Structures are given as structure tokens and as C-alpha cells.
Amino acid sequence: EYINNVSAPVLCLDGYDNLVLLLTPSSHRPIRIDIMQFSLDDDIIIDFRRDRSGHLHAATTKVYEFMQLADSIKTRYSSLRHSRIPLMLLANQNSVDAKEVLAALSIGAHVAIAGNQPSSGTLLKCLKHYRPHFVCLDTGTAEQLIRERVLPMLHNPNTPSYMISSIARRNLLKQARKRMMFALGGCILMVSVTGGRFSPDIETFLQRIDFPYQII
């Protein structure tokens, strides 16, 4: 009630506990908001959060800030071929940045959501099916995917390490990167990971094969 009184929202998402209800509302049609009707200093997003005392605080995003975010996301996709639609995969609901999602949608990118806490098998199927360019997930989900689904495809336990020359080892790392990128859809430009750093062995492996990831 307080939020409705102070901000007059166009749409409130708190009433939806099911994605199907949100995508196919029966009470109203989707609303198109023309950002050009606003001035650059107008507030376009108001994000209400409760502090530890339970009081609501509003974090506002102005039009020019949203447009800057959309431009930065557009720059990420600038190297893509025009034959494919830009696509972002949100592999865990906890790693979702709502403003990034809205900004990505505003430039015509598609957003796929793998679920709240998807299993490594489900996540791998989503990656192969949607072939996303950017992936957002948490550290635990990423490590589970790498340990359970990726590493078993890359390592041959029957080959002793001392029998592999330095040249062969470099070639193996190149092949490991190629096979890992293929297993994750083959189109990934960057994987953004939230929730802390990787375990030392996983971090070392990703750095050795020069895998494109960042901790945010």
C-alpha cells in the first residue's frame, strides 16, 4: 500500500508467484512504455528494499542511468554476427540483476531462465539448447556443473601426467577449452559468477584454459 501511494507503479510483480501467470495475464494486456516520453532525470525504476529494521528504502534509477546500462549491454553484443539474436541465460534466480534483465530486453536481447536452483544436467541441457552469449550464475552452480558434467569429458584418467610432453599438454589445454565451450553451447562470450571465488582447483583449471569468466 505504501509503495502504491508513493510511486504509482505501472505494474507490480509481487502478486505473481508463477512465471506463467506473469507471461499470460488474464486481467490486462502487456504495457509498452515509451522511454522517450520521459526526461533524462526522471525516475523510471524504483526498487524498494527493507533494511534490517524492516523499514522500506527506495533505490531509484533515472532514465539516463538506464540508457547508459542499455548502451553498455549493447556494446557487449557488438561483436556478434547479426544472424543470431543476442541471448542471456540466467542459470540461477539468486544471480539475477533485474535492471540488467530489463536493459537487455530493451535492446532486443532474449533472456532465458533455467530455474531457481537447476541441477547440473538441467543447466547443461539449457546451455546446449539456447546457446547463450552471456551466462549469469552463482559459484556453487558453476562448480557443480564443471565437476559433474565438464571435467569428466575432458580428462582421461588412464593417461599418466608424466607421459605427456609440454607441447602435448598445451594442445590438450586448447582442446579442453574448445570442448568446454562446445559443451556450453559454443557461443559464450562471458560467464558472470556471483557468490564468491571458485575453489582453487577449479579456478586454476579455468585460468589455464583461458576460459572467459568474471567474478562479480
mmCIF file with all atom_site columns, N, CA, C and O in Angstrom, residues 162-187:
data_model
loop_
_atom_site.group_PDB
_atom_site.id
_atom_site.type_symbol
_atom_site.label_atom_id
_atom_site.label_alt_id
_atom_site.label_comp_id
_atom_site.label_asym_id
_atom_site.label_entity_id
_atom_site.label_seq_id
_atom_site.pdbx_PDB_ins_code
_atom_site.Cartn_x
_atom_site.Cartn_y
_atom_site.Cartn_z
_atom_site.occupancy
_atom_site.B_iso_or_equiv
_atom_site.pdbx_formal_charge
_atom_site.auth_seq_id
_atom_site.auth_comp_id
_atom_site.auth_asym_id
_atom_site.auth_atom_id
_atom_site.pdbx_PDB_model_num
ATOM 1   N N  . TYR A 1 162 ? 53.064 -37.836 -16.366 1.00 0.00 ? 162 TYR A N  1
ATOM 2   C CA . TYR A 1 162 ? 54.478 -37.779 -16.733 1.00 0.00 ? 162 TYR A CA 1
ATOM 3   C C  . TYR A 1 162 ? 54.729 -38.233 -18.171 1.00 0.00 ? 162 TYR A C  1
ATOM 4   O O  . TYR A 1 162 ? 55.822 -38.036 -18.717 1.00 0.00 ? 162 TYR A O  1
ATOM 5   N N  . MET A 1 163 ? 53.728 -38.849 -18.789 1.00 0.00 ? 163 MET A N  1
ATOM 6   C CA . MET A 1 163 ? 53.887 -39.306 -20.167 1.00 0.00 ? 163 MET A CA 1
ATOM 7   C C  . MET A 1 163 ? 53.470 -38.232 -21.178 1.00 0.00 ? 163 MET A C  1
ATOM 8   O O  . MET A 1 163 ? 53.532 -38.456 -22.383 1.00 0.00 ? 163 MET A O  1
ATOM 9   N N  . ILE A 1 164 ? 53.021 -37.070 -20.677 1.00 0.00 ? 164 ILE A N  1
ATOM 10  C CA . ILE A 1 164 ? 52.544 -36.015 -21.563 1.00 0.00 ? 164 ILE A CA 1
ATOM 11  C C  . ILE A 1 164 ? 53.621 -34.937 -21.662 1.00 0.00 ? 164 ILE A C  1
ATOM 12  O O  . ILE A 1 164 ? 54.041 -34.370 -20.654 1.00 0.00 ? 164 ILE A O  1
ATOM 13  N N  . SER A 1 165 ? 54.086 -34.632 -22.860 1.00 0.00 ? 165 SER A N  1
ATOM 14  C CA . SER A 1 165 ? 55.086 -33.592 -23.060 1.00 0.00 ? 165 SER A CA 1
ATOM 15  C C  . SER A 1 165 ? 54.455 -32.215 -22.905 1.00 0.00 ? 165 SER A C  1
ATOM 16  O O  . SER A 1 165 ? 53.228 -32.071 -22.880 1.00 0.00 ? 165 SER A O  1
ATOM 17  N N  . SER A 1 166 ? 55.309 -31.185 -22.819 1.00 0.00 ? 166 SER A N  1
ATOM 18  C CA . SER A 1 166 ? 54.797 -29.825 -22.655 1.00 0.00 ? 166 SER A CA 1
ATOM 19  C C  . SER A 1 166 ? 53.988 -29.388 -23.868 1.00 0.00 ? 166 SER A C  1
ATOM 20  O O  . SER A 1 166 ? 52.967 -28.705 -23.738 1.00 0.00 ? 166 SER A O  1
ATOM 21  N N  . ILE A 1 167 ? 54.440 -29.793 -25.060 1.00 0.00 ? 167 ILE A N  1
ATOM 22  C CA . ILE A 1 167 ? 53.690 -29.443 -26.275 1.00 0.00 ? 167 ILE A CA 1
ATOM 23  C C  . ILE A 1 167 ? 52.345 -30.145 -26.298 1.00 0.00 ? 167 ILE A C  1
ATOM 24  O O  . ILE A 1 167 ? 51.307 -29.541 -26.599 1.00 0.00 ? 167 ILE A O  1
ATOM 25  N N  . ALA A 1 168 ? 52.335 -31.411 -25.939 1.00 0.00 ? 168 ALA A N  1
ATOM 26  C CA . ALA A 1 168 ? 51.074 -32.157 -25.894 1.00 0.00 ? 168 ALA A CA 1
ATOM 27  C C  . ALA A 1 168 ? 50.145 -31.586 -24.835 1.00 0.00 ? 168 ALA A C  1
ATOM 28  O O  . ALA A 1 168 ? 48.928 -31.532 -25.025 1.00 0.00 ? 168 ALA A O  1
ATOM 29  N N  . ARG A 1 169 ? 50.736 -31.130 -23.715 1.00 0.00 ? 169 ARG A N  1
ATOM 30  C CA . ARG A 1 169 ? 49.905 -30.570 -22.644 1.00 0.00 ? 169 ARG A CA 1
ATOM 31  C C  . ARG A 1 169 ? 49.237 -29.278 -23.104 1.00 0.00 ? 169 ARG A C  1
ATOM 32  O O  . ARG A 1 169 ? 48.062 -29.035 -22.813 1.00 0.00 ? 169 ARG A O  1
ATOM 33  N N  . ARG A 1 170 ? 49.979 -28.434 -23.843 1.00 0.00 ? 170 ARG A N  1
ATOM 34  C CA . ARG A 1 170 ? 49.381 -27.202 -24.367 1.00 0.00 ? 170 ARG A CA 1
ATOM 35  C C  . ARG A 1 170 ? 48.258 -27.520 -25.358 1.00 0.00 ? 170 ARG A C  1
ATOM 36  O O  . ARG A 1 170 ? 47.217 -26.865 -25.360 1.00 0.00 ? 170 ARG A O  1
ATOM 37  N N  . ASN A 1 171 ? 48.490 -28.509 -26.170 1.00 0.00 ? 171 ASN A N  1
ATOM 38  C CA . ASN A 1 171 ? 47.448 -28.908 -27.117 1.00 0.00 ? 171 ASN A CA 1
ATOM 39  C C  . ASN A 1 171 ? 46.216 -29.451 -26.399 1.00 0.00 ? 171 ASN A C  1
ATOM 40  O O  . ASN A 1 171 ? 45.075 -29.209 -26.811 1.00 0.00 ? 171 ASN A O  1
ATOM 41  N N  . LEU A 1 172 ? 46.463 -30.184 -25.303 1.00 0.00 ? 172 LEU A N  1
ATOM 42  C CA . LEU A 1 172 ? 45.342 -30.711 -24.518 1.00 0.00 ? 172 LEU A CA 1
ATOM 43  C C  . LEU A 1 172 ? 44.532 -29.574 -23.901 1.00 0.00 ? 172 LEU A C  1
ATOM 44  O O  . LEU A 1 172 ? 43.298 -29.646 -23.839 1.00 0.00 ? 172 LEU A O  1
ATOM 45  N N  . LEU A 1 173 ? 45.217 -28.518 -23.423 1.00 0.00 ? 173 LEU A N  1
ATOM 46  C CA . LEU A 1 173 ? 44.512 -27.381 -22.838 1.00 0.00 ? 173 LEU A CA 1
ATOM 47  C C  . LEU A 1 173 ? 43.671 -26.671 -23.901 1.00 0.00 ? 173 LEU A C  1
ATOM 48  O O  . LEU A 1 173 ? 42.544 -26.245 -23.628 1.00 0.00 ? 173 LEU A O  1
ATOM 49  N N  . LYS A 1 174 ? 44.211 -26.537 -25.113 1.00 0.00 ? 174 LYS A N  1
ATOM 50  C CA . LYS A 1 174 ? 43.433 -25.927 -26.200 1.00 0.00 ? 174 LYS A CA 1
ATOM 51  C C  . LYS A 1 174 ? 42.208 -26.766 -26.520 1.00 0.00 ? 174 LYS A C  1
ATOM 52  O O  . LYS A 1 174 ? 41.107 -26.236 -26.726 1.00 0.00 ? 174 LYS A O  1
ATOM 53  N N  . GLN A 1 175 ? 42.402 -28.076 -26.560 1.00 0.00 ? 175 GLN A N  1
ATOM 54  C CA . GLN A 1 175 ? 41.270 -28.960 -26.828 1.00 0.00 ? 175 GLN A CA 1
ATOM 55  C C  . GLN A 1 175 ? 40.256 -28.926 -25.699 1.00 0.00 ? 175 GLN A C  1
ATOM 56  O O  . GLN A 1 175 ? 39.040 -28.992 -25.929 1.00 0.00 ? 175 GLN A O  1
ATOM 57  N N  . ALA A 1 176 ? 40.757 -28.802 -24.455 1.00 0.00 ? 176 ALA A N  1
ATOM 58  C CA . ALA A 1 176 ? 39.858 -28.742 -23.302 1.00 0.00 ? 176 ALA A CA 1
ATOM 59  C C  . ALA A 1 176 ? 38.988 -27.495 -23.377 1.00 0.00 ? 176 ALA A C  1
ATOM 60  O O  . ALA A 1 176 ? 37.776 -27.544 -23.120 1.00 0.00 ? 176 ALA A O  1
ATOM 61  N N  . ARG A 1 177 ? 39.582 -26.364 -23.750 1.00 0.00 ? 177 ARG A N  1
ATOM 62  C CA . ARG A 1 177 ? 38.819 -25.123 -23.871 1.00 0.00 ? 177 ARG A CA 1
ATOM 63  C C  . ARG A 1 177 ? 37.776 -25.249 -24.982 1.00 0.00 ? 177 ARG A C  1
ATOM 64  O O  . ARG A 1 177 ? 36.620 -24.861 -24.812 1.00 0.00 ? 177 ARG A O  1
ATOM 65  N N  . LYS A 1 178 ? 38.202 -25.812 -26.122 1.00 0.00 ? 178 LYS A N  1
ATOM 66  C CA . LYS A 1 178 ? 37.291 -25.956 -27.254 1.00 0.00 ? 178 LYS A CA 1
ATOM 67  C C  . LYS A 1 178 ? 36.114 -26.868 -26.896 1.00 0.00 ? 178 LYS A C  1
ATOM 68  O O  . LYS A 1 178 ? 34.960 -26.567 -27.199 1.00 0.00 ? 178 LYS A O  1
ATOM 69  N N  . ARG A 1 179 ? 36.422 -27.981 -26.239 1.00 0.00 ? 179 ARG A N  1
ATOM 70  C CA . ARG A 1 179 ? 35.349 -28.924 -25.884 1.00 0.00 ? 179 ARG A CA 1
ATOM 71  C C  . ARG A 1 179 ? 34.438 -28.354 -24.814 1.00 0.00 ? 179 ARG A C  1
ATOM 72  O O  . ARG A 1 179 ? 33.227 -28.589 -24.827 1.00 0.00 ? 179 ARG A O  1
ATOM 73  N N  . MET A 1 180 ? 35.011 -27.572 -23.876 1.00 0.00 ? 180 MET A N  1
ATOM 74  C CA . MET A 1 180 ? 34.185 -26.969 -22.840 1.00 0.00 ? 180 MET A CA 1
ATOM 75  C C  . MET A 1 180 ? 33.266 -25.909 -23.433 1.00 0.00 ? 180 MET A C  1
ATOM 76  O O  . MET A 1 180 ? 32.079 -25.839 -23.086 1.00 0.00 ? 180 MET A O  1
ATOM 77  N N  . MET A 1 181 ? 33.783 -25.081 -24.336 1.00 0.00 ? 181 MET A N  1
ATOM 78  C CA . MET A 1 181 ? 32.950 -24.073 -24.983 1.00 0.00 ? 181 MET A CA 1
ATOM 79  C C  . MET A 1 181 ? 31.842 -24.744 -25.790 1.00 0.00 ? 181 MET A C  1
ATOM 80  O O  . MET A 1 181 ? 30.691 -24.280 -25.794 1.00 0.00 ? 181 MET A O  1
ATOM 81  N N  . PHE A 1 182 ? 32.170 -25.851 -26.474 1.00 0.00 ? 182 PHE A N  1
ATOM 82  C CA . PHE A 1 182 ? 31.164 -26.574 -27.243 1.00 0.00 ? 182 PHE A CA 1
ATOM 83  C C  . PHE A 1 182 ? 30.101 -27.166 -26.330 1.00 0.00 ? 182 PHE A C  1
ATOM 84  O O  . PHE A 1 182 ? 28.900 -27.121 -26.632 1.00 0.00 ? 182 PHE A O  1
ATOM 85  N N  . ALA A 1 183 ? 30.522 -27.709 -25.180 1.00 0.00 ? 183 ALA A N  1
ATOM 86  C CA . ALA A 1 183 ? 29.570 -28.307 -24.242 1.00 0.00 ? 183 ALA A CA 1
ATOM 87  C C  . ALA A 1 183 ? 28.621 -27.269 -23.667 1.00 0.00 ? 183 ALA A C  1
ATOM 88  O O  . ALA A 1 183 ? 27.475 -27.586 -23.312 1.00 0.00 ? 183 ALA A O  1
ATOM 89  N N  . LEU A 1 184 ? 29.054 -26.017 -23.590 1.00 0.00 ? 184 LEU A N  1
ATOM 90  C CA . LEU A 1 184 ? 28.231 -24.951 -23.032 1.00 0.00 ? 184 LEU A CA 1
ATOM 91  C C  . LEU A 1 184 ? 27.479 -24.174 -24.107 1.00 0.00 ? 184 LEU A C  1
ATOM 92  O O  . LEU A 1 184 ? 26.991 -23.077 -23.860 1.00 0.00 ? 184 LEU A O  1
ATOM 93  N N  . GLY A 1 185 ? 27.380 -24.731 -25.290 1.00 0.00 ? 185 GLY A N  1
ATOM 94  C CA . GLY A 1 185 ? 26.584 -24.114 -26.344 1.00 0.00 ? 185 GLY A CA 1
ATOM 95  C C  . GLY A 1 185 ? 27.383 -23.567 -27.499 1.00 0.00 ? 185 GLY A C  1
ATOM 96  O O  . GLY A 1 185 ? 26.840 -23.324 -28.574 1.00 0.00 ? 185 GLY A O  1
ATOM 97  N N  . GLY A 1 186 ? 28.677 -23.299 -27.289 1.00 0.00 ? 186 GLY A N  1
ATOM 98  C CA . GLY A 1 186 ? 29.539 -22.856 -28.369 1.00 0.00 ? 186 GLY A CA 1
ATOM 99  C C  . GLY A 1 186 ? 29.489 -21.387 -28.702 1.00 0.00 ? 186 GLY A C  1
ATOM 100 O O  . GLY A 1 186 ? 30.200 -20.934 -29.603 1.00 0.00 ? 186 GLY A O  1
ATOM 101 N N  . CYS A 1 187 ? 28.658 -20.582 -28.009 1.00 0.00 ? 187 CYS A N  1
ATOM 102 C CA . CYS A 1 187 ? 28.515 -19.163 -28.346 1.00 0.00 ? 187 CYS A CA 1
ATOM 103 C C  . CYS A 1 187 ? 28.859 -18.234 -27.182 1.00 0.00 ? 187 CYS A C  1
ATOM 104 O O  . CYS A 1 187 ? 28.657 -17.020 -27.286 1.00 0.00 ? 187 CYS A O  1
#
